[in-house]
Tab-separated table of C-alpha atoms in Angstrom:
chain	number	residue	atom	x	y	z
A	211	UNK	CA	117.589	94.638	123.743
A	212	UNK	CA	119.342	97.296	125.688
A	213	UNK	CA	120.943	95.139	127.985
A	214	UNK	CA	124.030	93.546	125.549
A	215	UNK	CA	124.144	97.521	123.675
A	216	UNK	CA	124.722	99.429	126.919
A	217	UNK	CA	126.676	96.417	128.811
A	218	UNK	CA	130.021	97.865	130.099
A	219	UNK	CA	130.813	94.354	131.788
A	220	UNK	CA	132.849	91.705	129.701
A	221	UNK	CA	131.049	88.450	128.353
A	222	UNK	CA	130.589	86.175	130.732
A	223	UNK	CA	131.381	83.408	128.807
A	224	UNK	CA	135.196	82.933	127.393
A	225	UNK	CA	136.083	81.898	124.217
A	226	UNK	CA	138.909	82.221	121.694
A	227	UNK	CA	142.226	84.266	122.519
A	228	UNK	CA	141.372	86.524	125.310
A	229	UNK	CA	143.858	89.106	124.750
A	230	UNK	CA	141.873	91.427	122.466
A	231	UNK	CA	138.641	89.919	123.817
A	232	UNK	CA	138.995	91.603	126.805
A	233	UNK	CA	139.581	95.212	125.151
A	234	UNK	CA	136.271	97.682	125.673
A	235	UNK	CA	137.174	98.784	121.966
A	236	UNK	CA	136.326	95.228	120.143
A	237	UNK	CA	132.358	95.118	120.784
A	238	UNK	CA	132.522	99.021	119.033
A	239	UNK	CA	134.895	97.731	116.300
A	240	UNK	CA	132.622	94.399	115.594
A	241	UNK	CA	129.028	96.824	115.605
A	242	UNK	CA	131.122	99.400	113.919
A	243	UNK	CA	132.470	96.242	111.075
A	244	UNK	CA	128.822	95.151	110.733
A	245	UNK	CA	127.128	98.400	110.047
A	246	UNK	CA	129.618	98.568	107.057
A	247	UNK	CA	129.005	95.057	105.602
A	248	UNK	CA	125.275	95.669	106.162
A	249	UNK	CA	125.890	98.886	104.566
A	250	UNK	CA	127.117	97.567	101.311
A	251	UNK	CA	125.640	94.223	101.124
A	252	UNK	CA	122.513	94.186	102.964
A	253	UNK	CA	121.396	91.827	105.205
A	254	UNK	CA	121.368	88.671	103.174
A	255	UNK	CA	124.878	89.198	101.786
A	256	UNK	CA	126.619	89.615	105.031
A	257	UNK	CA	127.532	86.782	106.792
A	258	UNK	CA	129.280	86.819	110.882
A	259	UNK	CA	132.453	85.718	109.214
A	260	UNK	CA	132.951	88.542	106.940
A	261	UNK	CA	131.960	90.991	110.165
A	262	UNK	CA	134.792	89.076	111.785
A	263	UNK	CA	137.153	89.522	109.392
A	264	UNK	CA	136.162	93.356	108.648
A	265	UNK	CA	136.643	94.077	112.431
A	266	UNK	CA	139.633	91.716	112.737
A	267	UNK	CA	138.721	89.301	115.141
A	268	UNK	CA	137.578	85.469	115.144
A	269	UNK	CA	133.780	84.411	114.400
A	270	UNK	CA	133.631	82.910	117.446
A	271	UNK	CA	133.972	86.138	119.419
A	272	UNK	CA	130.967	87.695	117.020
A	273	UNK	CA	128.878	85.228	118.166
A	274	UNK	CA	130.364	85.269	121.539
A	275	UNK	CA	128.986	88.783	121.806
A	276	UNK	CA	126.074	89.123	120.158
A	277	UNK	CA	125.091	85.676	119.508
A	278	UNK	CA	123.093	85.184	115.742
A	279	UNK	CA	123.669	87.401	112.762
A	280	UNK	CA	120.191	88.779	113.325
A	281	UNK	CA	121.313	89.626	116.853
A	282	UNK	CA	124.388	91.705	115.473
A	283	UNK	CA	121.776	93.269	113.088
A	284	UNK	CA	119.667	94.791	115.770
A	285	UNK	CA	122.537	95.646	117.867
A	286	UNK	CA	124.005	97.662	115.174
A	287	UNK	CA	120.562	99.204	114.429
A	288	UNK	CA	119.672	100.007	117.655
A	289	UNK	CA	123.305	101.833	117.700
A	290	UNK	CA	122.760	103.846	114.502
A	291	UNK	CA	119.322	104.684	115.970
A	292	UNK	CA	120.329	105.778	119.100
A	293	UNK	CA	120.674	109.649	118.252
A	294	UNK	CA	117.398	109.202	116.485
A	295	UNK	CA	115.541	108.055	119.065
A	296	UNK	CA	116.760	110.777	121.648
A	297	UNK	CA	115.637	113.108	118.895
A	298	UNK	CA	111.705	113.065	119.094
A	299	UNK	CA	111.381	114.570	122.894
A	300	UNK	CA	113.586	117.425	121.932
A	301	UNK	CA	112.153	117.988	118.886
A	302	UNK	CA	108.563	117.532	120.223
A	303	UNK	CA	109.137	120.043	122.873
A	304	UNK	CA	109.117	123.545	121.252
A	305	UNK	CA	106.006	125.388	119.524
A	306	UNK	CA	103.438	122.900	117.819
A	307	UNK	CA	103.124	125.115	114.960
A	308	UNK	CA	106.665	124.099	114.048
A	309	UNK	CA	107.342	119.986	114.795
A	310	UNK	CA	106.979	119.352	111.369
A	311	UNK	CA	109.688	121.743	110.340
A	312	UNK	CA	111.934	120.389	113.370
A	313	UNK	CA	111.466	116.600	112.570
A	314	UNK	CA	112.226	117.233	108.872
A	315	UNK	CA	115.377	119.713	109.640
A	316	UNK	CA	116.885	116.766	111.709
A	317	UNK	CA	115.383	113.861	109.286
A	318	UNK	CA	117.475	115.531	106.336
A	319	UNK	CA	120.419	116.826	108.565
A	320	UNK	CA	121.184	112.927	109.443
A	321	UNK	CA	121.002	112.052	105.843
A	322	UNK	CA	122.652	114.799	104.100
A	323	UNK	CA	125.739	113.561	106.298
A	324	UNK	CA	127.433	110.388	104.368
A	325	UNK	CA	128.708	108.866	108.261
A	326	UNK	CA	125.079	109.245	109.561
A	327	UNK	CA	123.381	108.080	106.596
A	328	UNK	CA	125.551	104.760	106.306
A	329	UNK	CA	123.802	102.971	108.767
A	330	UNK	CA	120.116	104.368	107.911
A	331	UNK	CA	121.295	102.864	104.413
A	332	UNK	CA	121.922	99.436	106.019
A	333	UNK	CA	118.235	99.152	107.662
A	334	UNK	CA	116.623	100.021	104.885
A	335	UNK	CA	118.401	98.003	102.330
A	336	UNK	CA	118.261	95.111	104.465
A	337	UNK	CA	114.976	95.529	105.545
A	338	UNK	CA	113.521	95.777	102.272
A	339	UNK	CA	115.059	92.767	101.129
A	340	UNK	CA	114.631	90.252	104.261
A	341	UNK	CA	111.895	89.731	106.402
A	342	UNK	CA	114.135	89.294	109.461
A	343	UNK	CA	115.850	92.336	109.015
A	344	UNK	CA	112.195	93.761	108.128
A	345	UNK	CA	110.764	92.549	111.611
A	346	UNK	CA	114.065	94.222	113.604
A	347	UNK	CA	112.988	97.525	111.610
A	348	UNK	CA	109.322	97.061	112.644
A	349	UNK	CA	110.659	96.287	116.553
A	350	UNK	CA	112.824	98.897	117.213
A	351	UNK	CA	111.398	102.091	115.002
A	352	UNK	CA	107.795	101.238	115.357
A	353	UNK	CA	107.974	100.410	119.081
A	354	UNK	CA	110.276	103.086	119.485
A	355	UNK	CA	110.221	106.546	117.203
A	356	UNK	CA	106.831	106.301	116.117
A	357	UNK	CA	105.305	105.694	119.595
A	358	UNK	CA	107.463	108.386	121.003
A	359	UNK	CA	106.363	110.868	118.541
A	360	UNK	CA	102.640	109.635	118.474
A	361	UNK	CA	102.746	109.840	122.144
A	362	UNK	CA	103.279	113.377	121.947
A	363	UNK	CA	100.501	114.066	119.402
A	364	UNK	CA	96.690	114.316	121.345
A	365	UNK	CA	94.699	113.433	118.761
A	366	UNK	CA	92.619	110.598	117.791
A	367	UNK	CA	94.990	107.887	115.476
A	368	UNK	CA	98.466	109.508	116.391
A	369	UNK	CA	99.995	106.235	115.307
A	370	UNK	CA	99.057	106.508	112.010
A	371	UNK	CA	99.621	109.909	111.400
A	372	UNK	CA	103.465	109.430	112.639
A	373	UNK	CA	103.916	106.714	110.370
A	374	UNK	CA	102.618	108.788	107.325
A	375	UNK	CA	104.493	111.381	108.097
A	376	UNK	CA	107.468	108.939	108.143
A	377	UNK	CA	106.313	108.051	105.053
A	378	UNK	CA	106.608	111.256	103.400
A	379	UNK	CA	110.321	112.073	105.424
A	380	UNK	CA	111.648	108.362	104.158
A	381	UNK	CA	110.019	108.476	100.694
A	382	UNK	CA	112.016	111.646	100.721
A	383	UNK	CA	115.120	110.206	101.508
A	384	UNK	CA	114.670	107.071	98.943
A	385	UNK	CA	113.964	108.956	96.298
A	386	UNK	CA	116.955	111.715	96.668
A	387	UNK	CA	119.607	110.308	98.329
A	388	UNK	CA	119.004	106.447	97.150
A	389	UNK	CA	118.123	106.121	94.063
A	390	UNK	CA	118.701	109.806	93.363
A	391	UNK	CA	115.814	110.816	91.003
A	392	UNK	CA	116.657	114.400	89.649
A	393	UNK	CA	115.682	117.400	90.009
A	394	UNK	CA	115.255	116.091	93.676
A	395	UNK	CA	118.413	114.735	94.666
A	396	UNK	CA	120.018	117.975	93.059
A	397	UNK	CA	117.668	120.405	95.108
A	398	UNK	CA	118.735	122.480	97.967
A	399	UNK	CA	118.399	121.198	100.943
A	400	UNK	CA	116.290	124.586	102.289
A	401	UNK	CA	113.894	124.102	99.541
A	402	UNK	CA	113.335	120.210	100.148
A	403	UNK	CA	112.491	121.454	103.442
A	404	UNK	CA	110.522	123.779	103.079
A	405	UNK	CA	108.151	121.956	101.041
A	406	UNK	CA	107.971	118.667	103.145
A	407	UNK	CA	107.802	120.591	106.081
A	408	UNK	CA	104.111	121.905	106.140
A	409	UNK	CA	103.275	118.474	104.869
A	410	UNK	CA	105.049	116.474	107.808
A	411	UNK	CA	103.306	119.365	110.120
A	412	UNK	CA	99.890	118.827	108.508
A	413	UNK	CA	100.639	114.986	109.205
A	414	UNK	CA	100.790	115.216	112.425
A	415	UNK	CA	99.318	118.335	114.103
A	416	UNK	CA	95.765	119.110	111.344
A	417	UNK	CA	92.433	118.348	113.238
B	46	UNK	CA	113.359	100.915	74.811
B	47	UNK	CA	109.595	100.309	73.599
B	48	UNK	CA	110.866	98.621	70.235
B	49	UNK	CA	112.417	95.356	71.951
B	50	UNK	CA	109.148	94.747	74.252
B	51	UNK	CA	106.318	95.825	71.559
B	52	UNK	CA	107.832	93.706	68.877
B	53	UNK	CA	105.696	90.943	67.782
B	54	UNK	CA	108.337	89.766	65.032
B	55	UNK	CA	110.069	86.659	66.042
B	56	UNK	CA	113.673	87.422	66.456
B	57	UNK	CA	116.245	87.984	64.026
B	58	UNK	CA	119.188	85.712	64.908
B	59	UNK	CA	118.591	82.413	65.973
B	60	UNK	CA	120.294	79.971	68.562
B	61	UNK	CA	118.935	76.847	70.690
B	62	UNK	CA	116.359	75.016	69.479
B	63	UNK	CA	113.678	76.544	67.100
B	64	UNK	CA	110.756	75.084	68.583
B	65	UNK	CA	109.944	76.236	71.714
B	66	UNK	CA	111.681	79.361	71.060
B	67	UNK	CA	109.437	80.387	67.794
B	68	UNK	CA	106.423	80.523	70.264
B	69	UNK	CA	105.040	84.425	70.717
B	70	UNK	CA	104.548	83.634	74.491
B	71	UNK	CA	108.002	82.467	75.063
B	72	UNK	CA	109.128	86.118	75.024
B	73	UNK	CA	106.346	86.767	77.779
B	74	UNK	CA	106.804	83.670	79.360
B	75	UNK	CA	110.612	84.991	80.005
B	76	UNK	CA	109.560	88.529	81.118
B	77	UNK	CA	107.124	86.615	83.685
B	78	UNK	CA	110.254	84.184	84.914
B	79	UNK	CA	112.021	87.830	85.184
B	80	UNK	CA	109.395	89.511	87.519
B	81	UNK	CA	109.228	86.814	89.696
B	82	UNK	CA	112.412	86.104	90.144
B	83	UNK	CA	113.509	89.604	90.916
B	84	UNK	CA	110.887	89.924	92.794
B	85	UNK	CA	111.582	86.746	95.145
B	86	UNK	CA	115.542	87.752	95.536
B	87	UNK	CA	115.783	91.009	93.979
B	88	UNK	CA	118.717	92.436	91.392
B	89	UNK	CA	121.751	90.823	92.555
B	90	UNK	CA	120.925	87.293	93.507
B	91	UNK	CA	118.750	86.842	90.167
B	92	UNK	CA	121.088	85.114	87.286
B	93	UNK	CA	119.880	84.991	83.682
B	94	UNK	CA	120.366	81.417	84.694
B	95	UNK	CA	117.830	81.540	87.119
B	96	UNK	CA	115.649	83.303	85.235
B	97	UNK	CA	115.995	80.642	82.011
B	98	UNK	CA	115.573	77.788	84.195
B	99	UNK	CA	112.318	79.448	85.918
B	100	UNK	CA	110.971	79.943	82.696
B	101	UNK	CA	111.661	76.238	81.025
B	102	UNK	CA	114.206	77.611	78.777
B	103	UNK	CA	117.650	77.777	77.740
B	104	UNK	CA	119.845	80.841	79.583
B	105	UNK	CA	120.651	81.710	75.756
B	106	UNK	CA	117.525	82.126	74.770
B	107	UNK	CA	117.294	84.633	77.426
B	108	UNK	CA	120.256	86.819	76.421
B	109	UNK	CA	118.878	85.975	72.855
B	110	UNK	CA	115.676	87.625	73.243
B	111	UNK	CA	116.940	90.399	75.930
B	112	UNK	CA	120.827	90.440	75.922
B	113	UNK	CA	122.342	91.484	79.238
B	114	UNK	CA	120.836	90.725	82.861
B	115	UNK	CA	120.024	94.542	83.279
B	116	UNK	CA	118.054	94.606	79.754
B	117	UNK	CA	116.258	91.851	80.686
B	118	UNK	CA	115.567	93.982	84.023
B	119	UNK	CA	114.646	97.184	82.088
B	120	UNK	CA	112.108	94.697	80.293
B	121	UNK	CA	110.540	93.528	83.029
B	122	UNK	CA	110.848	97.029	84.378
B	123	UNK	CA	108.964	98.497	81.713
B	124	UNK	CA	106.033	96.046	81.367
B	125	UNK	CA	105.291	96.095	85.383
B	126	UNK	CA	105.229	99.967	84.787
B	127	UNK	CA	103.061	99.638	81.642
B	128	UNK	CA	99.893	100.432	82.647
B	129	UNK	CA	100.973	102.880	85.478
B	130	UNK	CA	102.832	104.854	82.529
B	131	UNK	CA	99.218	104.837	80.500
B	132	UNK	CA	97.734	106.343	83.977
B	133	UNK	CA	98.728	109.929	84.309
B	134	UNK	CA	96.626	111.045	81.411
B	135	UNK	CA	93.517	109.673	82.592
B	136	UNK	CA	94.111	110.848	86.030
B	137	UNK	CA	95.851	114.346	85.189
B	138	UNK	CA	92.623	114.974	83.113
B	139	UNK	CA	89.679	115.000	85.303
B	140	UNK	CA	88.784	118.271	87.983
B	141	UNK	CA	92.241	119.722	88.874
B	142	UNK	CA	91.487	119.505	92.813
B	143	UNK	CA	90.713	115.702	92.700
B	144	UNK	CA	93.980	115.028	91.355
B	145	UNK	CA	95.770	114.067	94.673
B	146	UNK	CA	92.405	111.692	95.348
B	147	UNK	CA	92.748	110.002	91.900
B	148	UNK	CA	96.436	109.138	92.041
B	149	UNK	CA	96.697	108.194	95.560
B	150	UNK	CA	93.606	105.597	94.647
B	151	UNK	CA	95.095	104.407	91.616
B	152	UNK	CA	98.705	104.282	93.478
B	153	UNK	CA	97.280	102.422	96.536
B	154	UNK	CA	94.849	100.069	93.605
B	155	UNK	CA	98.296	99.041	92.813
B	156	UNK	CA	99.907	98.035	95.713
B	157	UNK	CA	96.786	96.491	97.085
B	158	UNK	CA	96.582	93.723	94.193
B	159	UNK	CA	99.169	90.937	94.922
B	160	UNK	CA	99.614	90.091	91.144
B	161	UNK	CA	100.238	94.370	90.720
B	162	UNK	CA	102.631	94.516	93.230
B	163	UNK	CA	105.169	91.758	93.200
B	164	UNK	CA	106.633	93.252	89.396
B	165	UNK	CA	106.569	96.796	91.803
B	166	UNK	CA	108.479	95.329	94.322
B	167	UNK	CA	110.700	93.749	92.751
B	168	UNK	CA	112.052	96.818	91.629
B	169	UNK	CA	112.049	98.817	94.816
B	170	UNK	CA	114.025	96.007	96.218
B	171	UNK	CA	116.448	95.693	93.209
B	172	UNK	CA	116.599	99.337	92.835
B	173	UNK	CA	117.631	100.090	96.548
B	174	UNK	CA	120.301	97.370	96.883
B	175	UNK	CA	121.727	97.823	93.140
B	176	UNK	CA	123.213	100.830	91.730
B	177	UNK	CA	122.246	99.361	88.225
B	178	UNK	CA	119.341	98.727	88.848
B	179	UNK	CA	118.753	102.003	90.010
B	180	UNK	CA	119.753	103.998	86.889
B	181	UNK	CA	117.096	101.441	85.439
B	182	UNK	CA	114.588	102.788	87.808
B	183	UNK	CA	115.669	106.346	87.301
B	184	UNK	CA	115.872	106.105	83.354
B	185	UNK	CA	111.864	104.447	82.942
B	186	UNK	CA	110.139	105.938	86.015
B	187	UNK	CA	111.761	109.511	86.287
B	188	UNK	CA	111.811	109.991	82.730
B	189	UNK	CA	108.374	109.012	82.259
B	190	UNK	CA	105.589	108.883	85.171
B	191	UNK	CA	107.353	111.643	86.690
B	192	UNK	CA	108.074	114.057	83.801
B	193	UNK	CA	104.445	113.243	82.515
B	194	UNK	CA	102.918	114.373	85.860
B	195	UNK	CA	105.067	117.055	86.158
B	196	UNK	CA	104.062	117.884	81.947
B	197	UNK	CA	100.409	118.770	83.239
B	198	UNK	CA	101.221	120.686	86.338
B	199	UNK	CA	101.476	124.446	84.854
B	200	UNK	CA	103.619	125.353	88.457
B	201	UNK	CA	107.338	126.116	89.128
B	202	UNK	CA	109.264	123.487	90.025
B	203	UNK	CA	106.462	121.196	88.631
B	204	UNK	CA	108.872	118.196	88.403
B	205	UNK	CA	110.103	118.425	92.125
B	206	UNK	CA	107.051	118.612	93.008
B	207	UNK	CA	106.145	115.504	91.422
B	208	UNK	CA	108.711	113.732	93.077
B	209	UNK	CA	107.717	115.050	96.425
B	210	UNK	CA	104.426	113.866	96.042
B	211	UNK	CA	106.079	109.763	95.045
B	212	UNK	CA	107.903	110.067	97.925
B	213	UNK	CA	104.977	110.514	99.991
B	214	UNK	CA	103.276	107.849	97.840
B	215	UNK	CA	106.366	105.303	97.754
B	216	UNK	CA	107.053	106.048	101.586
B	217	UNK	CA	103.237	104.593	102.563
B	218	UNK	CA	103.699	101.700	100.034
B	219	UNK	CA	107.159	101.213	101.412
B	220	UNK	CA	105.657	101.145	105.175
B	221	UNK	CA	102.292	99.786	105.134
B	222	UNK	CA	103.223	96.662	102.081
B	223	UNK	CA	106.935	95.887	102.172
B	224	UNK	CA	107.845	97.066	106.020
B	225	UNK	CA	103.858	96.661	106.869
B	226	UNK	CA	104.607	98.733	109.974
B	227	UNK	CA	101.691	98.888	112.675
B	228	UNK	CA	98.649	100.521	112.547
B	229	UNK	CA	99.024	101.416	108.854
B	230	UNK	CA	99.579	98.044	107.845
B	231	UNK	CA	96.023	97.239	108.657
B	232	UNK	CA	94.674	100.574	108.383
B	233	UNK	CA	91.588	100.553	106.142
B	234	UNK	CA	92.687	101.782	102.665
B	235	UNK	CA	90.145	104.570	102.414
B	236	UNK	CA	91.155	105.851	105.664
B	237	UNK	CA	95.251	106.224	104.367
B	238	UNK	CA	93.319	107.400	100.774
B	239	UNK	CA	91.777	110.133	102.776
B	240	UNK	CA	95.058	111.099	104.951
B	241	UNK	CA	97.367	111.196	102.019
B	242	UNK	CA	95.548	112.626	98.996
B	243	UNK	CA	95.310	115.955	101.022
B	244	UNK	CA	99.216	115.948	100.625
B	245	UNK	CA	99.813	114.807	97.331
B	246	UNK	CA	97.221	117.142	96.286
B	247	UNK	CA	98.877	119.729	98.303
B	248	UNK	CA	102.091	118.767	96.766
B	249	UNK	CA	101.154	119.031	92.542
B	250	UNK	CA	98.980	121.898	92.925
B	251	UNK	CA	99.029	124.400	96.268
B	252	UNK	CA	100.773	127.457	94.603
């Protein structure tokens, strides 16, 4: 999956007008196009041709690129989870005694922030409504966050305690900055913290 | 909102043909139509259309009974929630340090049942991907199971707390049932009871 993301080389295969093709900008403006339709229609909604015409280019090259709309969808995941998934080692790293603090500092940080939490938006609203967009979720965070951070834990079902304590950080988010149940969505940001913090901590670190 | 899905009077205006529509269970039989269908494509893609021809009736019989699509949501809305909204009082009554235990078990007993949780997930996924649906979700299940939970605890910030401890509760649903993210997935479900009531409980009642 990292392969077509990080590729600086153009497409081997040509089609349509190869003027703007060729520019290093179009790939960005066609991920950066579909994390905005995913955004506000979800998964099933979108379709390649509205990408296209939201990053102004032909279908052809969308599929030239990236191949099937599912393909664009993980691609533009993978993108808005790339600072995420550079997150866990750093955040890992420091005293024990305060991960859970650290994961749930950066957690809320990228939501709080409307351009970070677009694309979080996206996956979840499209993976709660399709299964395909569902099983990209499950491949990439799964695979990726919650082994990184379970990796790190040494105790006995580190899996499962990373994924509850993802529970707890993305109930969070649902329920204050998606469908914005008061007094939570309201609350201060230090005080959400500091109560899901110990939680999160307990989560992962309690014998 | 009670007085529209208690009533057992026949309606008071009439349209489409009387006999099919005088039947008491052509109200529920509606409501049932509604659940699944929002549950199979969530808010947006259901039409009162769909939801008449699901349920062998006319689409004016629908807005007849209900009136707009998002009243017949609310509806449906409020009977899936029916017996959740009776649960707080049983569960808020018994020993105050089981509390987290009880509604975690009563939460998961939910989720767990396949006929329980489609009318739930249908509004998680409506709720997440429409902003109208959300208010729908905010106005029954913030008003109600949150305020009543929050009613018992005799803590500041009793209601927050109550909505930290759904996020932790709607995160694991969200990751083990809709996502059904690996291991918890196929954890055993007195093995997530016994991870997460610690934190609910932690939530509603550590000072």
């Amino acid at each position: 999956m990292t392969g077509p993301v990080a590729s600086p080389e153009p497409p081997a295969r040509r089609r349509g007008r190869p003027t703007r093709a060729e520019s290093a900008g179009t790939r960005d403006r066609i991920l950066a196009a579909a994390r905005e339709e995913f955004s506000a229609r979800g998964y099933d909604k979108t379709s390649v041709r509205q990408i296209a015409k939201a990053a102004g280019v032909d279908s052809a090259l969308v599929h030239h690129y990236f191949g099937t709309k599912e393909q664009v969808f993980a691609a533009a995941v993978e993108v808005a989870f790339a600072p995420a998934l550079g997150a866990p080692d750093t955040l890992l790293e420091g005293p024990p005694d305060g991960v859970g603090e650290r994961l749930v500092r950066f957690a809320l940080g990228v939501w709080e922030n409307p351009t970070t939490r677009a694309p979080l938006l996206a996956i979840l609203r499209s993976a709660v409504t399709n299964e395909t967009a569902a099983a990209v979720f499950r491949r990439l965070v799964a695979a990726q966050l919650v082994r990184r951070v379970a990796d790190r834990l040494d105790l006995p079902d580190a899996e499962l305690r990373a994924e509850l304590a993802a529970a707890q950080l993305v109930g969070t988010a649902l329920l204050r900055y998606v469908l914005r149940l008061e007094p939570l969505a309201s609350a201060d940001v230090e005080q959400v913290i500091a109560r899901v913090a110990p939680v999160v901590q307990r989560h992962l670190t309690q014998p």
